[in-house]
PDB file of C-alpha atoms in Angstrom:
ATOM      1  CA  MET A 214       4.101  21.242 -18.232  1.00 55.00           C
ATOM      2  CA  GLY A 215       3.507  18.588 -15.615  1.00 56.00           C
ATOM      3  CA  CYS A 216       4.233  15.385 -17.539  1.00 58.00           C
ATOM      4  CA  CYS A 217       7.644  13.988 -18.458  1.00 64.00           C
ATOM      5  CA  TYR A 218       9.239  15.064 -21.697  1.00 65.00           C
ATOM      6  CA  SER A 219       6.940  17.782 -22.791  1.00 59.00           C
ATOM      7  CA  ASP A 220       7.998  21.243 -23.729  1.00 64.00           C
ATOM      8  CA  GLU A 221       6.082  24.371 -24.732  1.00 63.00           C
ATOM      9  CA  SER A 222       8.743  25.209 -27.331  1.00 63.00           C
ATOM     10  CA  GLU A 223       8.262  22.033 -29.333  1.00 52.00           C
ATOM     11  CA  THR A 224       5.077  23.123 -31.107  1.00 54.00           C
ATOM     12  CA  ALA A 225       6.881  23.839 -34.392  1.00 54.00           C
ATOM     13  CA  GLU A 226       8.111  20.258 -34.794  1.00 54.00           C
ATOM     14  CA  GLN A 227       4.753  18.635 -34.167  1.00 57.00           C
ATOM     15  CA  ASP A 228       2.886  16.808 -36.811  1.00 67.00           C
ATOM     16  CA  PRO A 229       0.333  19.306 -38.242  1.00 67.00           C
ATOM     17  CA  ASP A 230      -2.249  16.522 -38.334  1.00 68.00           C
ATOM     18  CA  GLU A 231      -1.931  16.009 -34.605  1.00 75.00           C
ATOM     19  CA  ARG A 232      -4.318  18.780 -33.704  1.00 75.00           C
ATOM     20  CA  LYS A 233      -6.780  18.162 -36.508  1.00 76.00           C
ATOM     21  CA  ARG A 234     -10.288  17.282 -35.374  1.00 75.00           C
ATOM     22  CA  LEU A 235     -11.091  13.597 -35.543  1.00 75.00           C
ATOM     23  CA  ILE A 236     -14.841  14.113 -35.747  1.00 73.00           C
ATOM     24  CA  PRO A 237     -15.906  16.720 -38.329  1.00 70.00           C
ATOM     25  CA  PRO A 238     -17.899  19.522 -36.683  1.00 67.00           C
ATOM     26  CA  PRO A 239     -21.609  19.083 -37.274  1.00 64.00           C
ATOM     27  CA  ASN A 240     -23.200  21.311 -39.895  1.00 60.00           C
ATOM     28  CA  PRO A 241     -24.894  24.049 -37.856  1.00 52.00           C
ATOM     29  CA  ASP A 242     -27.789  24.443 -40.323  1.00 49.00           C
ATOM     30  CA  SER A 243     -28.935  20.826 -40.304  1.00 47.00           C
ATOM     31  CA  LYS A 244     -28.313  19.957 -36.617  1.00 46.00           C
ATOM     32  CA  PRO A 245     -30.232  22.029 -34.095  1.00 45.00           C
ATOM     33  CA  LEU A 246     -28.530  22.353 -30.715  1.00 46.00           C
ATOM     34  CA  ASN A 247     -30.714  21.397 -27.730  1.00 48.00           C
ATOM     35  CA  GLY A 248     -33.838  21.874 -29.803  1.00 44.00           C
ATOM     36  CA  THR A 249     -33.347  25.618 -30.309  1.00 47.00           C
ATOM     37  CA  GLU A 250     -32.903  27.068 -33.792  1.00 46.00           C
ATOM     38  CA  TRP A 251     -29.750  29.038 -34.289  1.00 46.00           C
ATOM     39  CA  SER A 252     -29.660  31.475 -37.153  1.00 48.00           C
ATOM     40  CA  ALA A 253     -28.101  34.855 -37.695  1.00 46.00           C
ATOM     41  CA  ALA A 254     -31.544  36.495 -38.074  1.00 46.00           C
ATOM     42  CA  ASN A 255     -32.430  36.069 -34.394  1.00 49.00           C
ATOM     43  CA  VAL A 256     -29.387  37.916 -33.096  1.00 49.00           C
ATOM     44  CA  PRO A 257     -29.598  41.666 -33.999  1.00 52.00           C
ATOM     45  CA  SER A 258     -33.094  42.439 -32.664  1.00 53.00           C
ATOM     46  CA  ALA A 259     -33.474  43.800 -29.032  1.00 55.00           C
ATOM     47  CA  ARG A 260     -29.832  43.793 -28.166  1.00 58.00           C
ATOM     48  CA  THR A 261     -28.524  45.271 -24.928  1.00 81.00           C
ATOM     49  CA  ASP A 262     -24.880  45.075 -23.905  1.00 89.00           C
ATOM     50  CA  GLU A 263     -25.564  42.174 -21.580  1.00 92.00           C
ATOM     51  CA  GLN A 264     -27.562  40.370 -24.229  1.00 93.00           C
ATOM     52  CA  ALA A 265     -24.751  40.853 -26.733  1.00 93.00           C
ATOM     53  CA  LEU A 266     -22.240  39.428 -24.301  1.00 93.00           C
ATOM     54  CA  LEU A 267     -24.431  36.429 -23.566  1.00 94.00           C
ATOM     55  CA  THR A 268     -25.064  35.698 -27.215  1.00 94.00           C
ATOM     56  CA  SER A 269     -21.384  36.001 -28.064  1.00 94.00           C
ATOM     57  CA  ILE A 270     -20.526  33.516 -25.305  1.00 94.00           C
ATOM     58  CA  LEU A 271     -23.217  31.181 -26.565  1.00 94.00           C
ATOM     59  CA  THR A 272     -22.078  31.343 -30.182  1.00 94.00           C
ATOM     60  CA  LYS A 273     -18.496  30.748 -29.142  1.00 94.00           C
ATOM     61  CA  THR A 274     -19.512  27.716 -27.095  1.00 93.00           C
ATOM     62  CA  ALA A 275     -21.666  26.377 -29.902  1.00 91.00           C
ATOM     63  CA  GLN A 276     -18.750  26.636 -32.302  1.00 91.00           C
ATOM     64  CA  ASN A 277     -16.378  24.890 -29.908  1.00 90.00           C
ATOM     65  CA  ILE A 278     -18.684  22.119 -28.774  1.00 88.00           C
ATOM     66  CA  ILE A 279     -18.135  18.762 -30.392  1.00 82.00           C
ATOM     67  CA  ASP A 280     -21.499  17.027 -30.330  1.00 78.00           C
ATOM     68  CA  VAL A 281     -20.638  13.367 -30.676  1.00 79.00           C
ATOM     69  CA  SER A 282     -24.218  12.142 -30.942  1.00 79.00           C
ATOM     70  CA  ALA A 283     -25.072  14.573 -33.726  1.00 68.00           C
ATOM     71  CA  ALA A 284     -22.009  13.719 -35.837  1.00 64.00           C
ATOM     72  CA  ASP A 285     -22.682  11.683 -38.919  1.00 67.00           C
ATOM     73  CA  SER A 286     -21.704   8.107 -38.219  1.00 67.00           C
ATOM     74  CA  GLN A 287     -20.452   6.087 -41.129  1.00 73.00           C
ATOM     75  CA  GLY A 288     -22.348   2.845 -40.793  1.00 75.00           C
ATOM     76  CA  MET A 289     -20.912  -0.278 -42.406  1.00 75.00           C
ATOM     77  CA  GLU A 290     -23.152  -2.479 -44.415  1.00 84.00           C
ATOM     78  CA  GLN A 291     -23.619  -6.106 -43.476  1.00 89.00           C
ATOM     79  CA  HIS A 292     -21.561  -7.548 -46.356  1.00 90.00           C
ATOM     80  CA  GLU A 293     -18.705  -5.138 -45.675  1.00 91.00           C
ATOM     81  CA  TYR A 294     -18.723  -6.171 -42.030  1.00 91.00           C
ATOM     82  CA  MET A 295     -18.608  -9.892 -42.896  1.00 93.00           C
ATOM     83  CA  ASP A 296     -15.810  -9.283 -45.398  1.00 94.00           C
ATOM     84  CA  LYS A 297     -13.717  -7.488 -42.812  1.00 93.00           C
ATOM     85  CA  ALA A 298     -14.337 -10.189 -40.200  1.00 94.00           C
ATOM     86  CA  ARG A 299     -13.209 -12.868 -42.652  1.00 95.00           C
ATOM     87  CA  GLN A 300     -10.144 -10.852 -43.607  1.00 95.00           C
ATOM     88  CA  TYR A 301      -9.086 -10.387 -39.978  1.00 95.00           C
ATOM     89  CA  SER A 302      -9.593 -14.030 -39.058  1.00 94.00           C
ATOM     90  CA  THR A 303      -7.462 -15.235 -41.989  1.00 94.00           C
ATOM     91  CA  LYS A 304      -4.726 -12.789 -41.002  1.00 92.00           C
ATOM     92  CA  LEU A 305      -4.870 -14.050 -37.440  1.00 91.00           C
ATOM     93  CA  ALA A 306      -4.690 -17.659 -38.554  1.00 91.00           C
ATOM     94  CA  VAL A 307      -1.562 -16.931 -40.585  1.00 89.00           C
ATOM     95  CA  LEU A 308       0.046 -15.109 -37.649  1.00 87.00           C
ATOM     96  CA  SER A 309      -0.825 -17.774 -35.097  1.00 85.00           C
ATOM     97  CA  ASN A 310       0.922 -20.383 -37.250  1.00 82.00           C
ATOM     98  CA  THR A 311       4.127 -18.396 -37.341  1.00 76.00           C
ATOM     99  CA  LEU A 312       4.167 -17.301 -33.699  1.00 74.00           C
ATOM    100  CA  PRO A 313       5.543 -19.899 -31.243  1.00 72.00           C
ATOM    101  CA  GLN A 314       2.847 -21.349 -29.047  1.00 69.00           C
ATOM    102  CA  LYS A 315       3.416 -20.490 -25.400  1.00 70.00           C
ATOM    103  CA  LYS A 316       2.711 -23.541 -23.298  1.00 70.00           C
ATOM    104  CA  ALA A 317       1.596 -23.052 -19.743  1.00 72.00           C
ATOM    105  CA  HIS A 318       4.266 -24.356 -17.392  1.00 74.00           C
ATOM    106  CA  LEU A 319       2.408 -26.859 -15.273  1.00 79.00           C
ATOM    107  CA  LEU A 320       3.903 -28.476 -12.207  1.00 81.00           C
ATOM    108  CA  SER A 321       5.526 -31.792 -13.083  1.00 82.00           C
ATOM    109  CA  SER A 322       3.547 -34.740 -11.771  1.00 80.00           C
ATOM    110  CA  LEU A 323       5.679 -36.560  -9.238  1.00 79.00           C
ATOM    111  CA  THR A 324       3.868 -39.865  -9.130  1.00 81.00           C
ATOM    112  CA  SER A 325       1.093 -41.795 -10.789  1.00 86.00           C
ATOM    113  CA  GLN A 326       0.009 -43.205  -7.425  1.00 87.00           C
ATOM    114  CA  PRO A 327      -0.739 -40.170  -5.262  1.00 86.00           C
ATOM    115  CA  HIS A 328      -2.968 -42.063  -2.823  1.00 90.00           C
ATOM    116  CA  GLN A 329      -0.256 -44.637  -2.304  1.00 88.00           C
ATOM    117  CA  VAL A 330       2.334 -41.957  -1.579  1.00 85.00           C
ATOM    118  CA  LEU A 331       0.028 -40.054   0.738  1.00 86.00           C
ATOM    119  CA  ALA A 332      -1.034 -43.181   2.618  1.00 90.00           C
ATOM    120  CA  SER A 333       2.512 -44.426   3.146  1.00 86.00           C
ATOM    121  CA  ASP A 334       4.293 -44.259   6.478  1.00 86.00           C
ATOM    122  CA  LEU A 335       4.801 -40.881   8.061  1.00 88.00           C
ATOM    123  CA  VAL A 336       8.166 -39.483   9.007  1.00 90.00           C
ATOM    124  CA  PRO A 337       8.909 -41.175  12.344  1.00 92.00           C
ATOM    125  CA  TYR A 338       8.046 -38.874  15.210  1.00 94.00           C
ATOM    126  CA  SER A 339      11.297 -39.841  16.939  1.00 94.00           C
ATOM    127  CA  ASP A 340      13.159 -38.261  14.030  1.00 94.00           C
ATOM    128  CA  VAL A 341      11.141 -35.079  14.391  1.00 95.00           C
ATOM    129  CA  GLN A 342      11.901 -34.961  18.092  1.00 95.00           C
ATOM    130  CA  GLN A 343      15.571 -35.611  17.412  1.00 95.00           C
ATOM    131  CA  VAL A 344      15.785 -32.716  14.986  1.00 96.00           C
ATOM    132  CA  SER A 345      13.975 -30.518  17.483  1.00 96.00           C
ATOM    133  CA  LYS A 346      16.621 -31.342  20.079  1.00 96.00           C
ATOM    134  CA  ILE A 347      19.480 -30.784  17.627  1.00 95.00           C
ATOM    135  CA  ALA A 348      18.045 -27.371  16.787  1.00 95.00           C
ATOM    136  CA  ALA A 349      17.745 -26.426  20.459  1.00 95.00           C
ATOM    137  CA  TYR A 350      21.342 -27.448  21.173  1.00 95.00           C
ATOM    138  CA  ALA A 351      22.578 -25.594  18.114  1.00 95.00           C
ATOM    139  CA  TYR A 352      20.781 -22.453  19.236  1.00 95.00           C
ATOM    140  CA  SER A 353      22.391 -22.552  22.655  1.00 95.00           C
ATOM    141  CA  ALA A 354      25.782 -23.180  21.036  1.00 94.00           C
ATOM    142  CA  ILE A 355      25.294 -20.196  18.718  1.00 93.00           C
ATOM    143  CA  SER A 356      24.483 -17.923  21.642  1.00 91.00           C
ATOM    144  CA  GLN A 357      28.086 -18.368  22.792  1.00 90.00           C
ATOM    145  CA  ILE A 358      29.229 -16.472  19.699  1.00 89.00           C
ATOM    146  CA  LYS A 359      29.181 -12.870  20.720  1.00 89.00           C
ATOM    147  CA  VAL A 360      31.167  -9.693  20.365  1.00 87.00           C
ATOM    148  CA  ASP A 361      34.168  -9.628  22.689  1.00 87.00           C
ATOM    149  CA  ALA A 362      34.947  -5.962  23.151  1.00 87.00           C
ATOM    150  CA  LYS A 363      38.623  -5.637  24.010  1.00 89.00           C
ATOM    151  CA  GLU A 364      39.378  -2.059  23.135  1.00 87.00           C
ATOM    152  CA  GLU A 365      37.561   1.178  22.677  1.00 86.00           C
ATOM    153  CA  LEU A 366      36.273   1.646  19.148  1.00 85.00           C
ATOM    154  CA  VAL A 367      36.604   5.402  19.263  1.00 88.00           C
ATOM    155  CA  VAL A 368      39.874   6.896  20.460  1.00 86.00           C
ATOM    156  CA  GLN A 369      41.005  10.467  20.786  1.00 85.00           C
ATOM    157  CA  PHE A 370      44.136  11.496  18.994  1.00 85.00           C
ATOM    158  CA  ALA A 371      46.563  13.089  21.417  1.00 85.00           C
ATOM    159  CA  ILE A 372      46.522  16.718  20.382  1.00 79.00           C
ATOM    160  CA  PRO A 373      49.337  18.641  22.013  1.00 73.00           C
TER     161      PRO A 373
ATOM    162  CA  MET B 235      33.659 -19.162  20.174  1.00 88.00           C
ATOM    163  CA  GLU B 236      32.246 -21.410  17.491  1.00 90.00           C
ATOM    164  CA  ALA B 237      33.889 -24.483  19.033  1.00 93.00           C
ATOM    165  CA  THR B 238      30.727 -25.529  20.844  1.00 94.00           C
ATOM    166  CA  LEU B 239      28.686 -25.372  17.650  1.00 95.00           C
ATOM    167  CA  GLU B 240      31.296 -27.277  15.636  1.00 95.00           C
ATOM    168  CA  GLN B 241      31.456 -29.939  18.314  1.00 95.00           C
ATOM    169  CA  HIS B 242      27.673 -30.232  18.346  1.00 95.00           C
ATOM    170  CA  LEU B 243      27.599 -30.689  14.563  1.00 95.00           C
ATOM    171  CA  ASP B 244      30.273 -33.409  14.781  1.00 96.00           C
ATOM    172  CA  GLU B 245      28.311 -35.220  17.439  1.00 95.00           C
ATOM    173  CA  THR B 246      25.172 -35.054  15.325  1.00 94.00           C
ATOM    174  CA  MET B 247      27.040 -36.663  12.420  1.00 95.00           C
ATOM    175  CA  LYS B 248      28.097 -39.559  14.645  1.00 95.00           C
ATOM    176  CA  ASN B 249      24.553 -40.887  14.383  1.00 94.00           C
ATOM    177  CA  PRO B 250      24.701 -43.540  11.617  1.00 93.00           C
ATOM    178  CA  ALA B 251      21.423 -42.476  10.023  1.00 94.00           C
ATOM    179  CA  VAL B 252      22.475 -38.821   9.694  1.00 95.00           C
ATOM    180  CA  VAL B 253      24.390 -38.032   6.506  1.00 96.00           C
ATOM    181  CA  GLY B 254      24.153 -34.250   6.550  1.00 96.00           C
ATOM    182  CA  VAL B 255      23.457 -31.338   8.833  1.00 96.00           C
ATOM    183  CA  LEU B 256      23.275 -27.588   8.180  1.00 96.00           C
ATOM    184  CA  VAL B 257      22.758 -24.540  10.390  1.00 96.00           C
ATOM    185  CA  THR B 258      21.787 -21.179   8.919  1.00 96.00           C
ATOM    186  CA  ASP B 259      20.691 -17.819  10.233  1.00 94.00           C
ATOM    187  CA  GLN B 260      17.481 -16.049   9.282  1.00 93.00           C
ATOM    188  CA  GLN B 261      18.928 -14.732   6.033  1.00 93.00           C
ATOM    189  CA  GLY B 262      20.156 -18.118   4.852  1.00 92.00           C
ATOM    190  CA  HIS B 263      23.782 -17.443   5.742  1.00 95.00           C
ATOM    191  CA  ASN B 264      25.535 -20.714   6.491  1.00 95.00           C
ATOM    192  CA  LEU B 265      26.756 -20.969  10.086  1.00 94.00           C
ATOM    193  CA  GLY B 266      27.994 -24.553   9.902  1.00 94.00           C
ATOM    194  CA  CYS B 267      27.446 -27.649   7.785  1.00 94.00           C
ATOM    195  CA  ARG B 268      28.532 -31.256   7.490  1.00 95.00           C
ATOM    196  CA  GLY B 269      28.163 -34.045   4.971  1.00 94.00           C
ATOM    197  CA  SER B 270      25.559 -33.932   2.250  1.00 94.00           C
ATOM    198  CA  LEU B 271      24.283 -30.459   3.131  1.00 94.00           C
ATOM    199  CA  ALA B 272      26.511 -27.583   2.085  1.00 93.00           C
ATOM    200  CA  ASP B 273      26.697 -23.814   1.595  1.00 93.00           C
ATOM    201  CA  GLU B 274      24.384 -23.655  -1.391  1.00 94.00           C
ATOM    202  CA  HIS B 275      21.496 -25.246   0.506  1.00 94.00           C
ATOM    203  CA  GLY B 276      21.415 -22.521   3.124  1.00 94.00           C
ATOM    204  CA  GLY B 277      19.102 -20.198   1.240  1.00 95.00           C
ATOM    205  CA  VAL B 278      16.507 -22.811   0.370  1.00 95.00           C
ATOM    206  CA  VAL B 279      16.470 -24.244   3.889  1.00 95.00           C
ATOM    207  CA  SER B 280      15.920 -20.910   5.595  1.00 96.00           C
ATOM    208  CA  VAL B 281      13.204 -19.843   3.180  1.00 96.00           C
ATOM    209  CA  LEU B 282      11.311 -23.139   3.480  1.00 95.00           C
ATOM    210  CA  ALA B 283      11.267 -22.866   7.246  1.00 95.00           C
ATOM    211  CA  LYS B 284      10.153 -19.246   7.110  1.00 94.00           C
ATOM    212  CA  GLN B 285       7.315 -19.915   4.676  1.00 95.00           C
ATOM    213  CA  ALA B 286       6.133 -22.883   6.732  1.00 95.00           C
ATOM    214  CA  ALA B 287       6.066 -20.721   9.846  1.00 94.00           C
ATOM    215  CA  ALA B 288       3.810 -18.284   8.001  1.00 94.00           C
ATOM    216  CA  LEU B 289       1.140 -20.987   7.711  1.00 93.00           C
ATOM    217  CA  THR B 290       0.105 -20.607  11.316  1.00 91.00           C
ATOM    218  CA  ARG B 291      -0.765 -17.559  13.418  1.00 91.00           C
ATOM    219  CA  ASP B 292       0.618 -19.094  16.596  1.00 91.00           C
ATOM    220  CA  PRO B 293       4.258 -17.992  16.973  1.00 87.00           C
ATOM    221  CA  THR B 294       5.043 -20.739  19.484  1.00 89.00           C
ATOM    222  CA  ASP B 295       3.925 -23.450  17.045  1.00 90.00           C
ATOM    223  CA  THR B 296       7.185 -23.986  15.138  1.00 93.00           C
ATOM    224  CA  PRO B 297       6.703 -26.396  12.257  1.00 94.00           C
ATOM    225  CA  THR B 298       9.173 -29.047  11.171  1.00 95.00           C
ATOM    226  CA  VAL B 299       9.443 -29.156   7.393  1.00 96.00           C
ATOM    227  CA  CYS B 300      10.041 -32.685   6.050  1.00 95.00           C
ATOM    228  CA  LEU B 301      11.249 -33.285   2.511  1.00 94.00           C
ATOM    229  CA  GLU B 302      10.614 -36.960   1.912  1.00 90.00           C
ATOM    230  CA  SER B 303      12.226 -39.007  -0.817  1.00 87.00           C
ATOM    231  CA  ASP B 304      12.813 -42.671  -1.528  1.00 84.00           C
ATOM    232  CA  THR B 305      16.349 -42.552  -0.198  1.00 89.00           C
ATOM    233  CA  GLY B 306      15.817 -40.424   2.867  1.00 92.00           C
ATOM    234  CA  ASN B 307      14.314 -37.366   4.530  1.00 94.00           C
ATOM    235  CA  ILE B 308      15.542 -33.866   5.141  1.00 96.00           C
ATOM    236  CA  LEU B 309      13.999 -32.338   8.232  1.00 96.00           C
ATOM    237  CA  VAL B 310      14.172 -28.574   8.722  1.00 97.00           C
ATOM    238  CA  ARG B 311      13.375 -26.818  11.957  1.00 96.00           C
ATOM    239  CA  THR B 312      13.773 -23.277  13.200  1.00 95.00           C
ATOM    240  CA  HIS B 313      14.746 -22.497  16.755  1.00 95.00           C
ATOM    241  CA  GLY B 314      14.876 -18.841  17.657  1.00 93.00           C
ATOM    242  CA  THR B 315      17.044 -17.083  15.118  1.00 94.00           C
ATOM    243  CA  ILE B 316      18.642 -20.162  13.533  1.00 95.00           C
ATOM    244  CA  THR B 317      17.371 -22.862  11.207  1.00 96.00           C
ATOM    245  CA  VAL B 318      18.710 -26.407  11.331  1.00 96.00           C
ATOM    246  CA  ALA B 319      18.396 -28.994   8.556  1.00 96.00           C
ATOM    247  CA  VAL B 320      19.194 -32.672   9.099  1.00 96.00           C
ATOM    248  CA  HIS B 321      19.485 -35.177   6.263  1.00 96.00           C
ATOM    249  CA  LYS B 322      18.657 -38.689   7.425  1.00 95.00           C
ATOM    250  CA  ILE B 323      18.724 -41.752   5.233  1.00 94.00           C
ATOM    251  CA  ALA B 324      16.442 -44.689   5.637  1.00 83.00           C
ATOM    252  CA  SER B 325      18.308 -47.188   7.740  1.00 71.00           C
TER     253      SER B 325
END
């Protein structure tokens, strides 16, 4: 259905808990939606066809909406929070002892006297010029290597 | 056809300070080598020269890469489509 490895026919094998709501739907009596009171008593009076349709759409939407802010949040008490934090840090400490420490691979230091190395004599410019000349000669020598076409590459078979 | 190049490499080696010379193409393929520089150095030499050339915007400003050590220097220079490396020892 658009993504890899998904199939409409696989619904039977799915975990039944997969589609269960994570947040329990808010109790409609105790949580008013957008400040308006919803109760069954308001609905039957003064009902036209249009009104009925509208109200049915609204009730359906209200049932399907998951209001995250209105859901009851389970707050943790301070001591529970501290307990959990302590538990996790001890677990981490145990794990970090067993896991091998990954050292950052730094560049090896070549010398303890960098200023001395940097201030030492430069490569002689005559050498640089010499290499430049060698490269130029080599390039002209290479240019002599070329394709020497002696025969046709494509020939026709003699068809009688 | 490669006789001229081979002769040029031999002449370069006649210099007493030169102990190795290597010529590669732009892909690091060895076109000729002598002495201390061999086939396996072709890749490194061509890549060093290419990366050094990327340091400047000016295409006519070809750099010469120098690898300096206590025993000697290896100088690498590109000319056109080939890269030449020369290993000189301190004399």
